[in-house]
Coordinates of C-alpha atoms and ligand atoms in Angstrom, one line a residue:
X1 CA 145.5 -23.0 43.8
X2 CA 143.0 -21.3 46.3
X3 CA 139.5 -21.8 46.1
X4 CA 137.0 -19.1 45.6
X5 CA 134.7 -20.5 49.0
X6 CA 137.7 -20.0 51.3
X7 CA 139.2 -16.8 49.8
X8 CA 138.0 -13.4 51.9
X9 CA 137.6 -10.4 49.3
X10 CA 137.0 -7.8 51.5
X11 CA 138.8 -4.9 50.3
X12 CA 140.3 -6.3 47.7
X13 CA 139.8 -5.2 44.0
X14 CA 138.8 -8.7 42.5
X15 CA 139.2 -8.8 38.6
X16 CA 136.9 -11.4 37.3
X17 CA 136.8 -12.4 33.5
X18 CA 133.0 -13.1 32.9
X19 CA 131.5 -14.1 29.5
X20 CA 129.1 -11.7 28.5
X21 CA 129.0 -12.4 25.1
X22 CA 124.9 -12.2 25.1
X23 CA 123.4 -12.0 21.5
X24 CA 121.7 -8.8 21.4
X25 CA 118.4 -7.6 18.6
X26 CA 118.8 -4.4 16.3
X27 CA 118.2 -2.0 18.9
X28 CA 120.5 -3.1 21.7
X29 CA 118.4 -5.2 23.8
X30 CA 119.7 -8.7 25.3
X31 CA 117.4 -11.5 23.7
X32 CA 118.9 -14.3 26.1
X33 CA 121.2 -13.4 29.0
X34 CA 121.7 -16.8 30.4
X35 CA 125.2 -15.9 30.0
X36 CA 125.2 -12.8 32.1
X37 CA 122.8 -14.5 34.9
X38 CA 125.3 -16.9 35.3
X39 CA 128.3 -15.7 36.5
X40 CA 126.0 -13.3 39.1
X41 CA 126.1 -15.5 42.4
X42 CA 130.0 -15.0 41.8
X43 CA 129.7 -11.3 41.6
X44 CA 127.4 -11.3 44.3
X45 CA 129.6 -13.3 47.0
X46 CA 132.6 -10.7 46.1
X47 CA 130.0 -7.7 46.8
X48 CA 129.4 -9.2 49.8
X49 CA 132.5 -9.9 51.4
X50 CA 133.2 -6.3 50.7
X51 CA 135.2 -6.9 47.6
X52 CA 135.6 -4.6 44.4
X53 CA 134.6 -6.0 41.2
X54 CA 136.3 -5.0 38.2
X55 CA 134.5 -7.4 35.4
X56 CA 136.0 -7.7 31.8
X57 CA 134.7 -9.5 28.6
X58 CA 134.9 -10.1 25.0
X59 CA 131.6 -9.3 23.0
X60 CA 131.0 -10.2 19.5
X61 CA 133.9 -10.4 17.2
X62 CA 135.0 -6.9 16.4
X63 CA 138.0 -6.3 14.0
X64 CA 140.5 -5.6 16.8
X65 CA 139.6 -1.8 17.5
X66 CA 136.1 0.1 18.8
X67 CA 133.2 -0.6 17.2
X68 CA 129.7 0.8 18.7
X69 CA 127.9 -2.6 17.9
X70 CA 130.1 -4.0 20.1
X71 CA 130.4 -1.9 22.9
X72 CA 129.8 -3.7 26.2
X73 CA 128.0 -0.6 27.6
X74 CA 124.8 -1.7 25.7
X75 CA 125.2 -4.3 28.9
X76 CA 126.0 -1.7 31.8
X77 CA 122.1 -1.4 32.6
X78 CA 121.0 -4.9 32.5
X79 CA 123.7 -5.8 34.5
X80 CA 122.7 -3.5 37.0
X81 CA 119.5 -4.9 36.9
X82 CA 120.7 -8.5 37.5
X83 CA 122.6 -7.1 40.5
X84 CA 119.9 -5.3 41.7
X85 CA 117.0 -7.8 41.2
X86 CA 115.0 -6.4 44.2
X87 CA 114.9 -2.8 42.0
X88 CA 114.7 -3.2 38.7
X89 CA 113.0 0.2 37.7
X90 CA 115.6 2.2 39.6
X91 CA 118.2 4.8 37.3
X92 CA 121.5 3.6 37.0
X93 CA 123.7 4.3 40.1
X94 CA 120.5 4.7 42.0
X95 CA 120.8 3.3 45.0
X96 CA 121.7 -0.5 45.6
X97 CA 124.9 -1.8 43.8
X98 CA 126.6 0.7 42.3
X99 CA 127.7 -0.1 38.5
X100 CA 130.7 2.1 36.8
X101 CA 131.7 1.7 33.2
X102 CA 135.0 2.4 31.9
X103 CA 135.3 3.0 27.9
X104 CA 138.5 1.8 27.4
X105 CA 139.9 -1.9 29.2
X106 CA 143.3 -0.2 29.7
X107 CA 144.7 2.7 30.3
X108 CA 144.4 5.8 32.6
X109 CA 140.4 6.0 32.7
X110 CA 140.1 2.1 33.5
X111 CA 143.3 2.3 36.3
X112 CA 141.9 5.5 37.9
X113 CA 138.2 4.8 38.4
X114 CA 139.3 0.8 39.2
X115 CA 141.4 2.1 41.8
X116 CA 138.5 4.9 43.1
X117 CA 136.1 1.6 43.6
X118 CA 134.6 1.2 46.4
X119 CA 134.1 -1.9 48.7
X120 CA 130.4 -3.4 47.0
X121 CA 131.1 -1.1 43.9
X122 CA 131.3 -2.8 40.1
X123 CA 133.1 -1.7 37.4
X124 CA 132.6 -3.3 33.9
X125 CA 135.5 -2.8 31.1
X126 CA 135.2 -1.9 27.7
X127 CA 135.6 -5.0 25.1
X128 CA 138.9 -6.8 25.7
X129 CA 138.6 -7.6 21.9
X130 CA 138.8 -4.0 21.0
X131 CA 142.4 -4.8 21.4
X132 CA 143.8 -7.8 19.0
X133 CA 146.2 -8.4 21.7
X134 CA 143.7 -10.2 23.6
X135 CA 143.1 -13.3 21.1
X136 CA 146.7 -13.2 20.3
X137 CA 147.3 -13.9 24.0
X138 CA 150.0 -10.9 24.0
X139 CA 151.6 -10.8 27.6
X140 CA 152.5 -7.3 27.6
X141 CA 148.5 -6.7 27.5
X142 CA 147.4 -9.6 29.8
X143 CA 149.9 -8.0 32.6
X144 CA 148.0 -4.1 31.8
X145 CA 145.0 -6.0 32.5
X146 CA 146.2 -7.8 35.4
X147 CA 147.4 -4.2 37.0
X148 CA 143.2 -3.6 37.5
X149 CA 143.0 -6.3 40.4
X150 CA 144.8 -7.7 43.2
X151 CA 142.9 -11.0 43.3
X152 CA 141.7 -12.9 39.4
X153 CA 138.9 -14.5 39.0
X154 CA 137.9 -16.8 36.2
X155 CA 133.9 -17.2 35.5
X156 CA 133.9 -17.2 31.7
X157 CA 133.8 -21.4 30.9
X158 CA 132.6 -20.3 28.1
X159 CA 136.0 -19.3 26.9
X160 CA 138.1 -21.7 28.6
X161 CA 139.0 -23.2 25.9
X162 CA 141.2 -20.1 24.0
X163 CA 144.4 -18.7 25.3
X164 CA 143.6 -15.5 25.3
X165 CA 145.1 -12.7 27.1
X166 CA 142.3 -12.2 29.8
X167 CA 141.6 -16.3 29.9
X168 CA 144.9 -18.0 30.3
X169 CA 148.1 -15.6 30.2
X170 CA 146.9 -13.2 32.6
X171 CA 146.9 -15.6 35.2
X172 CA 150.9 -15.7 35.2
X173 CA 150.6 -12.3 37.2
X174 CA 149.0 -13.7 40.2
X175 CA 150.4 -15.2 42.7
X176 CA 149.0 -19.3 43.3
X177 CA 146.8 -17.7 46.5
X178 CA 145.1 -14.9 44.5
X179 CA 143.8 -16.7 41.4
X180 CA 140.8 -18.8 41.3
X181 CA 137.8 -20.0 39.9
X182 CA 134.6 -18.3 39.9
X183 CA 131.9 -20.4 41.1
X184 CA 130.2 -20.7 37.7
X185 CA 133.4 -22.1 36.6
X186 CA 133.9 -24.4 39.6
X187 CA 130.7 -26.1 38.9
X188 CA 131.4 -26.6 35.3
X189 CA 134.5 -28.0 36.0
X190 CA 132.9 -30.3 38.6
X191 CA 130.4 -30.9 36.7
X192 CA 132.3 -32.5 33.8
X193 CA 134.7 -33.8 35.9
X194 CA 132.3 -36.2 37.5
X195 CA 131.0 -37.6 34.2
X196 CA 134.8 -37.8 32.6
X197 CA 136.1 -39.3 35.6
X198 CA 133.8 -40.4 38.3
X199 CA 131.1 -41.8 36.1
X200 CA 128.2 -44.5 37.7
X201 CA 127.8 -47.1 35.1
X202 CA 126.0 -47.7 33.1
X203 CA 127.5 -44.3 31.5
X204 CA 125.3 -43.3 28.6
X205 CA 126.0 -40.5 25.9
X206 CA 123.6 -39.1 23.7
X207 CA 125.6 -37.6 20.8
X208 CA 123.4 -35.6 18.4
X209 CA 123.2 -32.7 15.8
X210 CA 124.3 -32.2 12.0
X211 CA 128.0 -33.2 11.6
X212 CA 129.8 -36.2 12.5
X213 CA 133.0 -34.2 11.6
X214 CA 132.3 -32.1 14.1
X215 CA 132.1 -34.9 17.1
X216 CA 134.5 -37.6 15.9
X217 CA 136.7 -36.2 18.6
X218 CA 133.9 -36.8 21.7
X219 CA 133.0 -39.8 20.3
X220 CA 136.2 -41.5 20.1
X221 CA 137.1 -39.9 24.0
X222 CA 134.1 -41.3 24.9
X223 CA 134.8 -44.7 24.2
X224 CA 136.7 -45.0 26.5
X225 CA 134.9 -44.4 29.2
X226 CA 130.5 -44.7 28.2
X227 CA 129.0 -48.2 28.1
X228 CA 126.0 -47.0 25.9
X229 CA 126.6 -44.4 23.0
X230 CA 123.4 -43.2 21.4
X231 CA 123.7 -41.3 18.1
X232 CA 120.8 -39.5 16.7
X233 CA 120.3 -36.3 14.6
X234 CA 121.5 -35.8 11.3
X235 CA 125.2 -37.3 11.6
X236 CA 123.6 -40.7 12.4
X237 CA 123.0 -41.5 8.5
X238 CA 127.1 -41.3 7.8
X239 CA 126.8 -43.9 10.0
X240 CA 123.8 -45.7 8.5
X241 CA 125.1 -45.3 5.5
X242 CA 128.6 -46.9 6.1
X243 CA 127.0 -50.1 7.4
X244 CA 125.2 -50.4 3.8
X245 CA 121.9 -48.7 4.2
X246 CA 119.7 -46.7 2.1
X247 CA 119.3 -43.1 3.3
X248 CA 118.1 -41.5 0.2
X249 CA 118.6 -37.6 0.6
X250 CA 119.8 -37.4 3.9
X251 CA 122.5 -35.7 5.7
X252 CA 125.4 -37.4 4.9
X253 CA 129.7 -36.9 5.1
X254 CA 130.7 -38.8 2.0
X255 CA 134.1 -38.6 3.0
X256 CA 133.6 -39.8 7.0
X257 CA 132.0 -43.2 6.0
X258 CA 135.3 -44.8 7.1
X259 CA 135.4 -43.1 9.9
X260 CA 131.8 -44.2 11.3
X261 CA 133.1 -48.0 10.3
X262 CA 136.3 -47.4 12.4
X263 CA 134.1 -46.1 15.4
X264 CA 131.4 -48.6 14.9
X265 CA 134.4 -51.3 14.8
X266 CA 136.2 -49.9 17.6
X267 CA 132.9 -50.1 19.8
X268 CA 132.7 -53.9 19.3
X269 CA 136.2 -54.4 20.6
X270 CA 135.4 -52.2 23.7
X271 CA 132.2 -53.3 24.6
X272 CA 130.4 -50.0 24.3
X273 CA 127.1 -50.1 22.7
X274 CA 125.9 -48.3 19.8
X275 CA 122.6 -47.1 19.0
X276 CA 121.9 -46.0 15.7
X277 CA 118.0 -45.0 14.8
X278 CA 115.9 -48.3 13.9
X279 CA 113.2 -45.6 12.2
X280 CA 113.2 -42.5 11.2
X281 CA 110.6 -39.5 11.0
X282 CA 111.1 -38.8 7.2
X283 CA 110.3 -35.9 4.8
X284 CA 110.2 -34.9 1.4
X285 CA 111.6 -31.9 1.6
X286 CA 114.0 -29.7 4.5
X287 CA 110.7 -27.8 5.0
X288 CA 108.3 -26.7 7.9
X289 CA 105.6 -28.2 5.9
X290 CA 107.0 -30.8 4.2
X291 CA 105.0 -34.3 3.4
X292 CA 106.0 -36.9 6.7
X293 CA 105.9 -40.2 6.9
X294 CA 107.6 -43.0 9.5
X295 CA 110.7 -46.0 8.3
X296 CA 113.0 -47.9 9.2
X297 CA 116.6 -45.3 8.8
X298 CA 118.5 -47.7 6.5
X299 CA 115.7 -47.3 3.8
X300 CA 115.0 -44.2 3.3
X301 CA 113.3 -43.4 -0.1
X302 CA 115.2 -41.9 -2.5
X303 CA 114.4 -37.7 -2.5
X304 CA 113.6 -38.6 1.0
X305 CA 115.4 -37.4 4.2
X306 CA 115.6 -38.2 8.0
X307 CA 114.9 -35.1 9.8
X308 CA 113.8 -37.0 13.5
X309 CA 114.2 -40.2 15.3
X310 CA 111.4 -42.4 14.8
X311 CA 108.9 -43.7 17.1
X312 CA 110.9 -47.5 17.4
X313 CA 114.0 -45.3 17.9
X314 CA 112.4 -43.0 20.6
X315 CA 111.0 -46.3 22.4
X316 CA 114.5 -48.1 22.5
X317 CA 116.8 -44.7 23.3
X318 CA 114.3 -43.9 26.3
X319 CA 115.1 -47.3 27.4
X320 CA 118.5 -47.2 27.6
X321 CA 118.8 -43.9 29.0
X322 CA 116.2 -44.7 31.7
X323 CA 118.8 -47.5 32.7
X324 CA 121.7 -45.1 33.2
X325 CA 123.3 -43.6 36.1
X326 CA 125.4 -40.9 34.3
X327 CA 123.9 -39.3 31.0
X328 CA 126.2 -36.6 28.9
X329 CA 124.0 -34.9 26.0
X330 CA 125.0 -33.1 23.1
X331 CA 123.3 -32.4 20.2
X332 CA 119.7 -32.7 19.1
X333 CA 117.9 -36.0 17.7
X334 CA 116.3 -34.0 14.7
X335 CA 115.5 -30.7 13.3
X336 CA 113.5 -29.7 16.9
X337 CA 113.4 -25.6 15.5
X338 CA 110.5 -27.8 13.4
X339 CA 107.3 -28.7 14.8
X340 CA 107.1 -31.9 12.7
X341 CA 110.6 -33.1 13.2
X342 CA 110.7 -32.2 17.4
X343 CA 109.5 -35.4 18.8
X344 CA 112.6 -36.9 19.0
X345 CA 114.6 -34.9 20.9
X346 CA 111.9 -33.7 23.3
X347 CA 111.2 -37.5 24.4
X348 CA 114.8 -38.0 24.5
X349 CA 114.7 -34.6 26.7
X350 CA 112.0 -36.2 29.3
X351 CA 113.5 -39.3 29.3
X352 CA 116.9 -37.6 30.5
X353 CA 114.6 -36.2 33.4
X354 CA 112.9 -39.0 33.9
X355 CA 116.3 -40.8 34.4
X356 CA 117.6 -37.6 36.7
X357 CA 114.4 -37.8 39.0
X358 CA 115.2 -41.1 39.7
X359 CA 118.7 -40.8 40.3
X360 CA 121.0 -40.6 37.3
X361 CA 123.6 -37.6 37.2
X362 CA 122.9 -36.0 33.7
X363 CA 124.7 -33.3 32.4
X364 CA 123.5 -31.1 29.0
X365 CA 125.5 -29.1 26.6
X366 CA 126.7 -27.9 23.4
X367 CA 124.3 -24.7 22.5
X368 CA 121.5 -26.7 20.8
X369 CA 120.8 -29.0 23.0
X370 CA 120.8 -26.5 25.7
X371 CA 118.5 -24.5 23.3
X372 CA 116.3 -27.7 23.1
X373 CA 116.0 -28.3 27.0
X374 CA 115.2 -24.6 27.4
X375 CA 112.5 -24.8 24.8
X376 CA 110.7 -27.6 26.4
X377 CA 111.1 -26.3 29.7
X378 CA 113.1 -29.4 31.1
X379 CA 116.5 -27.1 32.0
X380 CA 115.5 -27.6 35.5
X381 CA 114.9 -31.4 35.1
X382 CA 118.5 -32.6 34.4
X383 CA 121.5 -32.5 36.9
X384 CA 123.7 -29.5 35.1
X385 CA 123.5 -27.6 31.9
X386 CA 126.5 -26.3 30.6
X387 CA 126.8 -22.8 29.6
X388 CA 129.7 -23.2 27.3
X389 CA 129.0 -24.9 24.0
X390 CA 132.8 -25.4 22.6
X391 CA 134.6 -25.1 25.5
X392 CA 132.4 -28.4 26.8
X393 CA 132.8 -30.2 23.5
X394 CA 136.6 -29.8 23.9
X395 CA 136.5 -30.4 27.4
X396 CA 135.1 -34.0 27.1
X397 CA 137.3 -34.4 23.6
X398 CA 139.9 -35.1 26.2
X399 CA 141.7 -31.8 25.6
X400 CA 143.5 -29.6 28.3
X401 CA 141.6 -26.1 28.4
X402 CA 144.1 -23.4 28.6
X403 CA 141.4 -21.2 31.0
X404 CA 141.7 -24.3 33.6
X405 CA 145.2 -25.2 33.6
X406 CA 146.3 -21.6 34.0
X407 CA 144.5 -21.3 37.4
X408 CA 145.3 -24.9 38.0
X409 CA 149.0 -24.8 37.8
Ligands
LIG501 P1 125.1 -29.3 15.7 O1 125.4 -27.9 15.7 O2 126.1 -30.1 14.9 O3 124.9 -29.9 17.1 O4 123.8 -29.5 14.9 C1 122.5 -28.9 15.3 C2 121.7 -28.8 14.2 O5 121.5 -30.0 13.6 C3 120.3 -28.3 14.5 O6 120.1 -27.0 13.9 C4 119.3 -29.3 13.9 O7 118.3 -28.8 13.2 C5 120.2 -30.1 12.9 N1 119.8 -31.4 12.7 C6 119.5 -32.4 13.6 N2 119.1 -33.5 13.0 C7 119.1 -33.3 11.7 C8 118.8 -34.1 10.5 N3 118.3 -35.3 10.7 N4 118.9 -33.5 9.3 C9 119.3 -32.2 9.2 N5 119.7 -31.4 10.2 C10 119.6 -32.0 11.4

């Protein structure tokens, strides 16, 4: 495997998959393009060196053939923006980096004008899922595509965990010296790698959000390796109702209470503590404006639901966390897109920073908790935040993501 620091580009036509699957308003514009802005140092260091970039991407979730909405050309002048930061009023193709756009991600128009690049010249592909090749990981495709460059590049963590054409089979076509990571992708992978495997103890993870269904998977990998497991946010009254308590109309899986027991009994043998709520901010109604009031989270009135960590629970978390050395969150402490019900998981937020300013190593992801540290501007108050919400849940579920192991092996 080569790295992307010690490869030279110059010259060469360097086909990076990015992930520039940016949600977008009614009229085409880019309402968050964290995704896009990420993967630009990598662009940037190819341009640099003198390489050719030839960048392809999924967008949206067409039906397998063209579809305007989901055209990545509604990205062709933002991205020229992002490359040219310094001139962000000029036309396209204007001076600066030069950015090409070729309709189609295969086929004559994409080969000709890839191969007509210029050293410091981009050239973005149409949607790769304009072909249903690509999520069927079809070969035959993935070695079209892999004609476009003489070097691949993977940036796009956010897909790493599909094998898709463009993610994972494509990679067969390079030889072990021209296939890499991008160095979005390298920090990821570093990133997680150091909490999974190189953890400081005390190790704690904040698991949050609505299901426990959808987290049994981290939870149980994590066992194995946190001393302190914190669960907050709507899945933690499964497991306050599995341990007999009253949690009147709260979020609840019914048919996971065995579950939570198993995990809660599997803790004890291991030694890993869990932390369930002691109080909760409750409401009577899933509402913006519903009436509040503060108990403990086993007795919850009925009608009444947890929607936040309570005060007791805020006090106790922020301890625990402040006496870590390695932090993984996902998943909020409460409905935080509420006013009312946002305390929680913002002190839990400044705790984490609080805990990263004096030394932890704290790493952030799964899309709302992302959206959480963003919205309380603490993003640049924590060690790493991931930009990939599944492929990170699946990454620290212990699973082996096709998008690493192809450049890997
Ligand atoms: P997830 O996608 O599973 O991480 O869940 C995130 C969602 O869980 C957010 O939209 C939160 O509003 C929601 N959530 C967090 N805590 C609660 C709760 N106590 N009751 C209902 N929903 C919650």
């Amino acid at each position: 495997m080569s790295t992307f620091s010690n490869h030279n580009f110059a010259g060469q036509k360097v086909l990076v998959r990015v992930d520039f699957n940016v949600p977008l308003d009614e009229k085409f514009n880019i309402t968050d393009d964290t995704r896009m802005s990420a993967t630009i140092p990598t662009i940037k260091k190819i341009l640099a060196e003198g390489g050719k970039v030839i960048l392809m991407s999924h967008f949206g979730r067409p039906k397998g053939g063209p579809e305007e909405k989901y055209s990545l050309k509604h990205l062709v002048k933002h991205l020229y923006k992002l490359l040219n930061s310094n001139d962000v009023n000029s036309p396209l193709g204007d001076g600066g980096t030069k950015v090409f756009f070729a309709d189609d991600c295969i086929g004559t128009q994409a080969g000709i004008t890839a191969t007509m690049l210029r050293p410091g010249e981009v050239l973005l592909l149409e949607n790769l899922r304009f072909y249903k090749e690509e999520e069927a990981g079809d070969e035959a495709f993935a070695e079209k595509l892999s004609k476009l460059g003489d070097v691949y590049v993977n940036d796009a963590f956010g897909t790493a965990h599909r094998a898709h054409a463009s993610t994972a089979v494509i990679a067969k076509f390079f030889p072990a010296d021209k296939k890499m990571f991008g160095l979005l992708m390298e920090s990821e992978v570093l990133s997680a790698e150091k909490v999974l495997h190189q953890a400081e103890k005390p190790f704690t993870a904040i698991i949050g959000g609505a299901k426990v269904s959808d987290k049994i998977l981290i939870i149980e990998n994590l066992l194995e390796r946190a001393t302190d497991i914190i669960i907050g946010g709507g899945m933690a009254y499964t497991f306050l109702k599995a341990r007999g308590g009253k949690i009147g109309a709260s979020l609840c899986e019914d048919d996971r209470l065995k579950t939570a027991l198993d995990i809660l009994e599997k803790a004890k043998q291991k030694n890993v503590s869990i932390h369930l709520p002691e109080d909760s901010v409750i409401a009577d109604k899933f509402d913006a404006n519903a009436n509040t009031d503060i108990r403990p989270s086993d007795a919850v009135p009925d009608g009444w639901m947890g929607l936040d960590i309570g005060p007791k629970a805020v006090g106790i978390f922020s301890e625990v966390i402040k006496n870590s050395k390695t932090i993984l969150w996902n998943g909020p402490m409460g409905v935080f897109e509420m006013e009312k019900f946002q305390n929680g998981t913002k002190s839990i937020a400044l705790a984490v920073a609080d805990a990263t300013a004096n030394g932890a190593f704290s790493l952030v992801g799964g899309g709302d908790s992302v959206a959480a540290v963003n919205q309380f501007n603490l993003a640049d108050k924590v060690s790493y935040v991931s930009t990939g919400g599944g492929a990170m849940l699946e990454y620290f579920e212990g699973k082996v993501l096709p998008g690493i192991a192809a450049i890997k092996e």
